[in-house]
């Protein structure tokens, strides 16, 4: 995943503006940006947004090098910024990245106007005080590849329609107050694979949908929920999963019967109701981390390979 490198590039971009972009600014984008600044109460974070200067020189945004249209709006780490996400963000038609992160006084919900952003690829709103349900209109963002709504106060169930996003690669819904079960439709993402599938630290219940056997996740984190039953469909010899964390749930299954992906390097199953023994097959893996504590395992620990 390339999200963190992108952020570093944005920080670099904000400090060293390309001479080719200096003085360039689309007038309509500039009007919208100034409305966004006003809606947020003219925060210090946006002090560089001076109407007398070109908007492509401003911090917290990026312009396309050729068209000079705003393609990225990123605001993060400001304890003094208050209010809601301005509806005007939907009036930046070429926006590809929309990020609000570490803004603890940002509240309300995601405005429905974001559905006008037909080019949006990254929607990242985390570590804020956003509340309410996950918006039902999210699946209208057909070009979305990265959806991160973690570390908020979102409630309600996960919309099954999220699985209709044709280009989604990573899904972060962790650290909220989500309830209900994991949608059966999550076994039918068009790509049949997700790099990140993170639903941890919620109040999800029920069993793992059998349909998830159709999916191949690189990283799975369903920890600290109230899930139960047998999660065997998440495993399999033909999958390419690297990291599985199912800890602190109520899963109940026989560990010795699992088939593990050869790519598996991290496995955390602590604090469940798992029975059986630690299988010899685990010694064939290049494990970096294994935690099966606080279960109901018995038998000998196999001693070979990384064990």
Tab-separated table of C-alpha atoms in Angstrom:
chain	number	residue	atom	x	y	z
A	1	UNK	CA	0.000	0.000	0.000
A	2	UNK	CA	1.309	3.472	-0.872
A	3	UNK	CA	-0.716	5.741	1.393
A	4	UNK	CA	2.109	6.722	3.777
A	5	UNK	CA	4.580	7.528	0.965
A	6	UNK	CA	1.884	9.691	-0.594
A	7	UNK	CA	1.531	11.634	2.664
A	8	UNK	CA	5.274	12.178	2.800
A	9	UNK	CA	5.177	13.434	-0.757
A	10	UNK	CA	2.381	15.830	0.167
A	11	UNK	CA	4.420	17.191	3.053
A	12	UNK	CA	7.391	17.655	0.722
A	13	UNK	CA	5.147	19.300	-1.839
A	14	UNK	CA	3.816	21.743	0.729
A	15	UNK	CA	7.326	22.853	1.641
A	16	UNK	CA	8.975	23.011	-1.747
A	17	UNK	CA	6.561	24.297	-4.383
A	18	UNK	CA	7.506	23.596	-7.951
A	19	UNK	CA	8.306	26.824	-9.863
A	20	UNK	CA	6.048	25.596	-12.651
A	21	UNK	CA	3.043	25.685	-10.289
A	22	UNK	CA	3.869	28.979	-8.582
A	23	UNK	CA	1.328	31.614	-9.501
A	24	UNK	CA	-1.052	29.089	-11.058
A	25	UNK	CA	-4.563	28.571	-9.715
A	26	UNK	CA	-7.961	27.680	-11.108
A	27	UNK	CA	-10.329	30.536	-10.148
A	28	UNK	CA	-13.273	28.258	-9.399
A	29	UNK	CA	-11.192	25.950	-7.209
A	30	UNK	CA	-9.870	28.984	-5.360
A	31	UNK	CA	-13.393	30.213	-4.593
A	32	UNK	CA	-14.360	26.793	-3.255
A	33	UNK	CA	-11.241	26.534	-1.092
A	34	UNK	CA	-11.907	29.911	0.500
A	35	UNK	CA	-15.456	28.777	1.292
A	36	UNK	CA	-14.031	25.653	2.934
A	37	UNK	CA	-11.671	27.785	5.018
A	38	UNK	CA	-14.529	30.018	6.150
A	39	UNK	CA	-16.760	27.035	6.985
A	40	UNK	CA	-14.006	25.681	9.254
A	41	UNK	CA	-13.696	29.013	11.074
A	42	UNK	CA	-10.492	30.203	9.367
A	43	UNK	CA	-8.189	27.846	11.320
A	44	UNK	CA	-4.478	28.504	11.721
A	45	UNK	CA	-3.831	25.278	9.795
A	46	UNK	CA	-5.066	27.120	6.692
A	47	UNK	CA	-3.218	30.385	7.351
A	48	UNK	CA	-1.461	30.105	3.987
A	49	UNK	CA	-4.821	30.228	2.199
A	50	UNK	CA	-4.521	33.902	1.368
A	51	UNK	CA	-6.907	35.118	-1.361
A	52	UNK	CA	-4.107	37.357	-2.644
A	53	UNK	CA	-1.901	34.368	-3.491
A	54	UNK	CA	-2.223	31.468	-5.923
A	55	UNK	CA	-4.039	28.506	-4.393
A	56	UNK	CA	-1.583	25.956	-5.765
A	57	UNK	CA	0.978	27.500	-3.396
A	58	UNK	CA	-1.179	26.846	-0.338
A	59	UNK	CA	-0.513	24.185	2.267
A	60	UNK	CA	-2.756	21.126	2.721
A	61	UNK	CA	-3.488	20.696	-0.961
A	62	UNK	CA	-1.950	19.594	-4.223
A	63	UNK	CA	-2.631	20.722	-7.778
A	64	UNK	CA	-2.202	18.785	-10.989
A	65	UNK	CA	1.051	19.886	-12.660
A	66	UNK	CA	-0.596	20.438	-16.042
A	67	UNK	CA	-4.206	21.470	-15.396
A	68	UNK	CA	-3.547	23.260	-12.057
A	69	UNK	CA	-6.792	21.820	-10.700
A	70	UNK	CA	-6.855	20.758	-7.057
A	71	UNK	CA	-6.433	16.964	-6.867
A	72	UNK	CA	-5.642	16.477	-3.175
A	73	UNK	CA	-6.964	18.046	0.026
A	74	UNK	CA	-5.242	16.813	3.197
A	75	UNK	CA	-5.794	18.261	6.664
A	76	UNK	CA	-4.299	16.589	9.729
A	77	UNK	CA	-3.034	17.079	13.270
A	78	UNK	CA	-4.779	20.206	14.530
A	79	UNK	CA	-6.491	20.194	17.932
A	80	UNK	CA	-7.973	23.643	17.355
A	81	UNK	CA	-9.789	22.958	14.093
A	82	UNK	CA	-13.512	22.616	14.854
A	83	UNK	CA	-16.751	22.139	12.986
A	84	UNK	CA	-17.864	19.683	10.350
A	85	UNK	CA	-16.474	18.591	7.007
A	86	UNK	CA	-17.654	21.412	4.728
A	87	UNK	CA	-20.161	20.438	2.057
A	88	UNK	CA	-18.087	22.507	-0.371
A	89	UNK	CA	-15.486	19.739	-0.644
A	90	UNK	CA	-17.838	18.232	-3.213
A	91	UNK	CA	-17.247	21.255	-5.451
A	92	UNK	CA	-13.646	20.303	-6.216
A	93	UNK	CA	-14.445	18.088	-9.235
A	94	UNK	CA	-10.897	16.830	-9.873
A	95	UNK	CA	-10.209	15.777	-6.297
A	96	UNK	CA	-8.555	12.344	-6.022
A	97	UNK	CA	-7.561	12.376	-2.342
A	98	UNK	CA	-9.622	13.690	0.575
A	99	UNK	CA	-8.008	13.311	3.987
A	100	UNK	CA	-9.038	14.568	7.443
A	101	UNK	CA	-6.871	12.950	10.124
A	102	UNK	CA	-6.063	13.604	13.779
A	103	UNK	CA	-8.654	16.363	14.069
A	104	UNK	CA	-10.356	15.493	17.383
A	105	UNK	CA	-12.796	18.419	17.256
A	106	UNK	CA	-14.088	17.651	13.776
A	107	UNK	CA	-17.643	16.339	14.231
A	108	UNK	CA	-20.852	15.625	12.342
A	109	UNK	CA	-20.940	13.269	9.385
A	110	UNK	CA	-19.425	12.934	5.936
A	111	UNK	CA	-21.421	15.276	3.655
A	112	UNK	CA	-23.362	13.671	0.809
A	113	UNK	CA	-21.773	16.180	-1.563
A	114	UNK	CA	-18.696	13.939	-1.766
A	115	UNK	CA	-20.677	11.808	-4.219
A	116	UNK	CA	-19.953	14.512	-6.790
A	117	UNK	CA	-16.259	13.622	-6.600
A	118	UNK	CA	-16.193	11.149	-9.467
A	119	UNK	CA	-12.376	11.010	-9.506
A	120	UNK	CA	-11.948	10.325	-5.782
A	121	UNK	CA	-9.611	7.407	-5.080
A	122	UNK	CA	-8.751	7.919	-1.403
A	123	UNK	CA	-11.234	8.831	1.331
A	124	UNK	CA	-9.438	8.936	4.662
A	125	UNK	CA	-11.267	10.329	7.705
A	126	UNK	CA	-9.755	9.042	10.949
A	127	UNK	CA	-9.022	10.116	14.517
A	128	UNK	CA	-11.922	12.586	14.474
A	129	UNK	CA	-15.180	12.911	16.376
A	130	UNK	CA	-17.381	11.947	13.426
A	131	UNK	CA	-20.498	10.052	14.484
A	132	UNK	CA	-23.592	8.411	13.046
A	133	UNK	CA	-23.737	5.513	10.599
A	134	UNK	CA	-21.407	4.805	7.706
A	135	UNK	CA	-23.019	6.769	4.858
A	136	UNK	CA	-25.092	4.647	2.488
A	137	UNK	CA	-23.868	6.771	-0.419
A	138	UNK	CA	-20.216	5.652	-0.118
A	139	UNK	CA	-20.662	3.002	-2.871
A	140	UNK	CA	-21.387	5.806	-5.342
A	141	UNK	CA	-17.665	6.623	-5.278
A	142	UNK	CA	-16.854	4.093	-7.985
A	143	UNK	CA	-13.162	5.002	-8.332
A	144	UNK	CA	-12.437	4.607	-4.626
A	145	UNK	CA	-9.459	2.345	-3.919
A	146	UNK	CA	-8.754	3.241	-0.277
A	147	UNK	CA	-11.471	3.781	2.360
A	148	UNK	CA	-10.366	4.577	5.904
A	149	UNK	CA	-12.970	5.626	8.485
A	150	UNK	CA	-11.071	4.351	11.527
A	151	UNK	CA	-10.793	5.876	15.007
A	152	UNK	CA	-14.118	7.724	14.946
A	153	UNK	CA	-17.453	7.313	16.749
A	154	UNK	CA	-19.371	5.673	13.918
A	155	UNK	CA	-22.331	3.520	14.924
A	156	UNK	CA	-24.819	1.169	13.290
A	157	UNK	CA	-24.134	-1.704	10.925
A	158	UNK	CA	-21.753	-1.927	7.992
A	159	UNK	CA	-23.619	-1.288	4.711
A	160	UNK	CA	-23.540	-4.408	2.569
A	161	UNK	CA	-23.319	-2.182	-0.518
A	162	UNK	CA	-19.681	-1.341	0.315
A	163	UNK	CA	-18.830	-4.587	-1.460
A	164	UNK	CA	-20.020	-3.113	-4.757
A	165	UNK	CA	-17.072	-0.700	-4.928
A	166	UNK	CA	-15.359	-2.061	-8.050
A	167	UNK	CA	-11.828	-0.785	-7.369
A	168	UNK	CA	-11.580	-0.985	-3.580
A	169	UNK	CA	-8.218	-2.291	-2.398
A	170	UNK	CA	-8.177	-1.411	1.310
A	171	UNK	CA	-10.943	-1.128	3.919
A	172	UNK	CA	-10.354	0.365	7.385
A	173	UNK	CA	-13.413	0.562	9.649
A	174	UNK	CA	-11.639	-0.197	12.916
A	175	UNK	CA	-11.891	1.620	16.251
A	176	UNK	CA	-15.529	2.664	15.997
A	177	UNK	CA	-18.748	1.488	17.657
A	178	UNK	CA	-20.112	-0.544	14.769
A	179	UNK	CA	-22.610	-3.313	15.526
A	180	UNK	CA	-24.304	-6.128	13.657
A	181	UNK	CA	-22.622	-8.798	11.571
A	182	UNK	CA	-20.090	-8.776	8.758
A	183	UNK	CA	-22.173	-8.600	5.551
A	184	UNK	CA	-22.470	-11.782	3.514
A	185	UNK	CA	-21.857	-9.615	0.443
A	186	UNK	CA	-18.259	-9.053	1.586
A	187	UNK	CA	-17.416	-12.328	-0.104
A	188	UNK	CA	-18.233	-10.801	-3.490
A	189	UNK	CA	-15.971	-7.776	-3.870
A	190	UNK	CA	-15.397	-7.451	-7.628
A	191	UNK	CA	-11.632	-7.858	-7.309
A	192	UNK	CA	-11.997	-10.968	-5.076
A	193	UNK	CA	-9.083	-9.608	-3.044
A	194	UNK	CA	-8.323	-6.759	-0.644
A	195	UNK	CA	-4.921	-5.736	0.616
A	196	UNK	CA	-6.317	-4.546	3.953
A	197	UNK	CA	-9.484	-5.812	5.642
A	198	UNK	CA	-9.528	-4.125	9.055
A	199	UNK	CA	-12.692	-4.207	11.201
A	200	UNK	CA	-11.129	-4.499	14.659
A	201	UNK	CA	-12.147	-2.791	17.920
A	202	UNK	CA	-15.886	-2.590	17.244
A	203	UNK	CA	-18.933	-4.416	18.592
A	204	UNK	CA	-19.493	-6.734	15.654
A	205	UNK	CA	-21.228	-10.030	16.386
A	206	UNK	CA	-22.367	-13.184	14.629
A	207	UNK	CA	-20.297	-15.604	12.582
A	208	UNK	CA	-17.867	-15.150	9.718
A	209	UNK	CA	-19.842	-15.310	6.439
A	210	UNK	CA	-19.137	-18.461	4.440
A	211	UNK	CA	-18.826	-16.250	1.364
A	212	UNK	CA	-15.470	-14.916	2.626
A	213	UNK	CA	-13.970	-18.187	1.419
A	214	UNK	CA	-14.081	-16.536	-2.017
A	215	UNK	CA	-11.838	-13.674	-0.888
A	216	UNK	CA	-8.069	-13.412	-0.626
A	217	UNK	CA	-6.969	-10.776	1.902
A	218	UNK	CA	-3.369	-9.779	2.513
A	219	UNK	CA	-3.989	-8.479	6.043
A	220	UNK	CA	-7.045	-9.393	8.128
A	221	UNK	CA	-7.779	-7.807	11.499
A	222	UNK	CA	-11.100	-8.646	13.159
A	223	UNK	CA	-9.776	-8.469	16.716
A	224	UNK	CA	-11.659	-7.146	19.741
A	225	UNK	CA	-15.205	-7.778	18.584
A	226	UNK	CA	-17.840	-10.285	19.690
A	227	UNK	CA	-17.565	-12.624	16.737
A	228	UNK	CA	-18.121	-16.329	17.219
A	229	UNK	CA	-18.224	-19.662	15.421
A	230	UNK	CA	-15.663	-21.095	13.024
A	231	UNK	CA	-13.490	-18.657	10.978
A	232	UNK	CA	-11.862	-21.409	8.914
A	233	UNK	CA	-13.025	-19.801	5.648
A	234	UNK	CA	-10.442	-17.068	6.196
A	235	UNK	CA	-7.674	-19.654	5.925
A	236	UNK	CA	-6.630	-21.927	3.062
A	237	UNK	CA	-3.509	-23.289	1.382
A	238	UNK	CA	-4.165	-21.359	-1.826
A	239	UNK	CA	-4.550	-17.948	-0.230
A	240	UNK	CA	-1.812	-15.330	-0.047
A	241	UNK	CA	-2.618	-13.898	3.390
A	242	UNK	CA	0.311	-12.474	5.349
A	243	UNK	CA	-1.268	-11.408	8.651
A	244	UNK	CA	-4.390	-12.686	10.472
A	245	UNK	CA	-5.547	-11.237	13.796
A	246	UNK	CA	-8.721	-12.755	15.263
A	247	UNK	CA	-7.834	-12.162	18.900
A	248	UNK	CA	-10.278	-11.309	21.691
A	249	UNK	CA	-13.453	-12.693	20.163
A	250	UNK	CA	-15.490	-15.794	20.932
A	251	UNK	CA	-14.367	-18.037	18.083
A	252	UNK	CA	-14.683	-21.747	18.753
A	253	UNK	CA	-12.991	-24.237	16.426
A	254	UNK	CA	-10.341	-26.956	16.260
A	255	UNK	CA	-6.976	-25.355	15.456
A	256	UNK	CA	-5.466	-28.656	14.336
A	257	UNK	CA	-7.865	-28.817	11.372
A	258	UNK	CA	-6.933	-25.455	9.832
A	259	UNK	CA	-5.145	-25.204	6.484
A	260	UNK	CA	-2.684	-22.314	6.526
A	261	UNK	CA	-1.543	-20.108	3.637
A	262	UNK	CA	2.146	-20.630	2.881
A	263	UNK	CA	2.546	-16.845	2.971
A	264	UNK	CA	1.280	-16.510	6.560
A	265	UNK	CA	3.833	-14.708	8.748
A	266	UNK	CA	1.722	-13.353	11.625
A	267	UNK	CA	-1.088	-15.157	13.432
A	268	UNK	CA	-2.854	-13.887	16.554
A	269	UNK	CA	-5.688	-15.978	17.996
A	270	UNK	CA	-5.416	-15.112	21.688
A	271	UNK	CA	-8.441	-14.892	24.008
A	272	UNK	CA	-10.915	-17.138	22.149
A	273	UNK	CA	-12.356	-20.603	22.782
A	274	UNK	CA	-10.126	-22.543	20.412
A	275	UNK	CA	-9.611	-26.251	21.012
A	276	UNK	CA	-7.342	-28.953	19.620
A	277	UNK	CA	-3.567	-28.859	19.416
A	278	UNK	CA	-0.992	-26.666	17.724
A	279	UNK	CA	-0.595	-28.351	14.324
A	280	UNK	CA	2.746	-29.552	12.992
A	281	UNK	CA	1.952	-27.669	9.768
A	282	UNK	CA	2.779	-24.378	11.480
A	283	UNK	CA	6.452	-25.405	11.572
A	284	UNK	CA	6.516	-25.251	7.764
A	285	UNK	CA	5.685	-21.540	7.748
A	286	UNK	CA	8.099	-18.631	7.976
A	287	UNK	CA	6.302	-17.252	11.028
A	288	UNK	CA	7.363	-13.938	12.550
A	289	UNK	CA	4.682	-13.795	15.242
A	290	UNK	CA	2.376	-16.368	16.837
A	291	UNK	CA	-0.008	-15.866	19.774
A	292	UNK	CA	-2.501	-18.591	20.694
A	293	UNK	CA	-2.654	-17.813	24.423
A	294	UNK	CA	-5.836	-17.855	26.528
A	295	UNK	CA	-7.597	-20.634	24.628
A	296	UNK	CA	-8.367	-24.301	25.301
A	297	UNK	CA	-5.479	-25.926	23.455
A	298	UNK	CA	-3.864	-29.166	24.523
A	299	UNK	CA	-1.101	-31.515	23.424
A	300	UNK	CA	2.560	-30.893	22.673
A	301	UNK	CA	4.034	-27.783	21.050
A	302	UNK	CA	5.729	-28.852	17.804
A	303	UNK	CA	9.452	-28.018	17.822
A	304	UNK	CA	10.776	-27.483	14.308
A	305	UNK	CA	11.266	-24.631	11.862
A	306	UNK	CA	10.423	-21.251	13.379
A	307	UNK	CA	8.856	-23.028	16.385
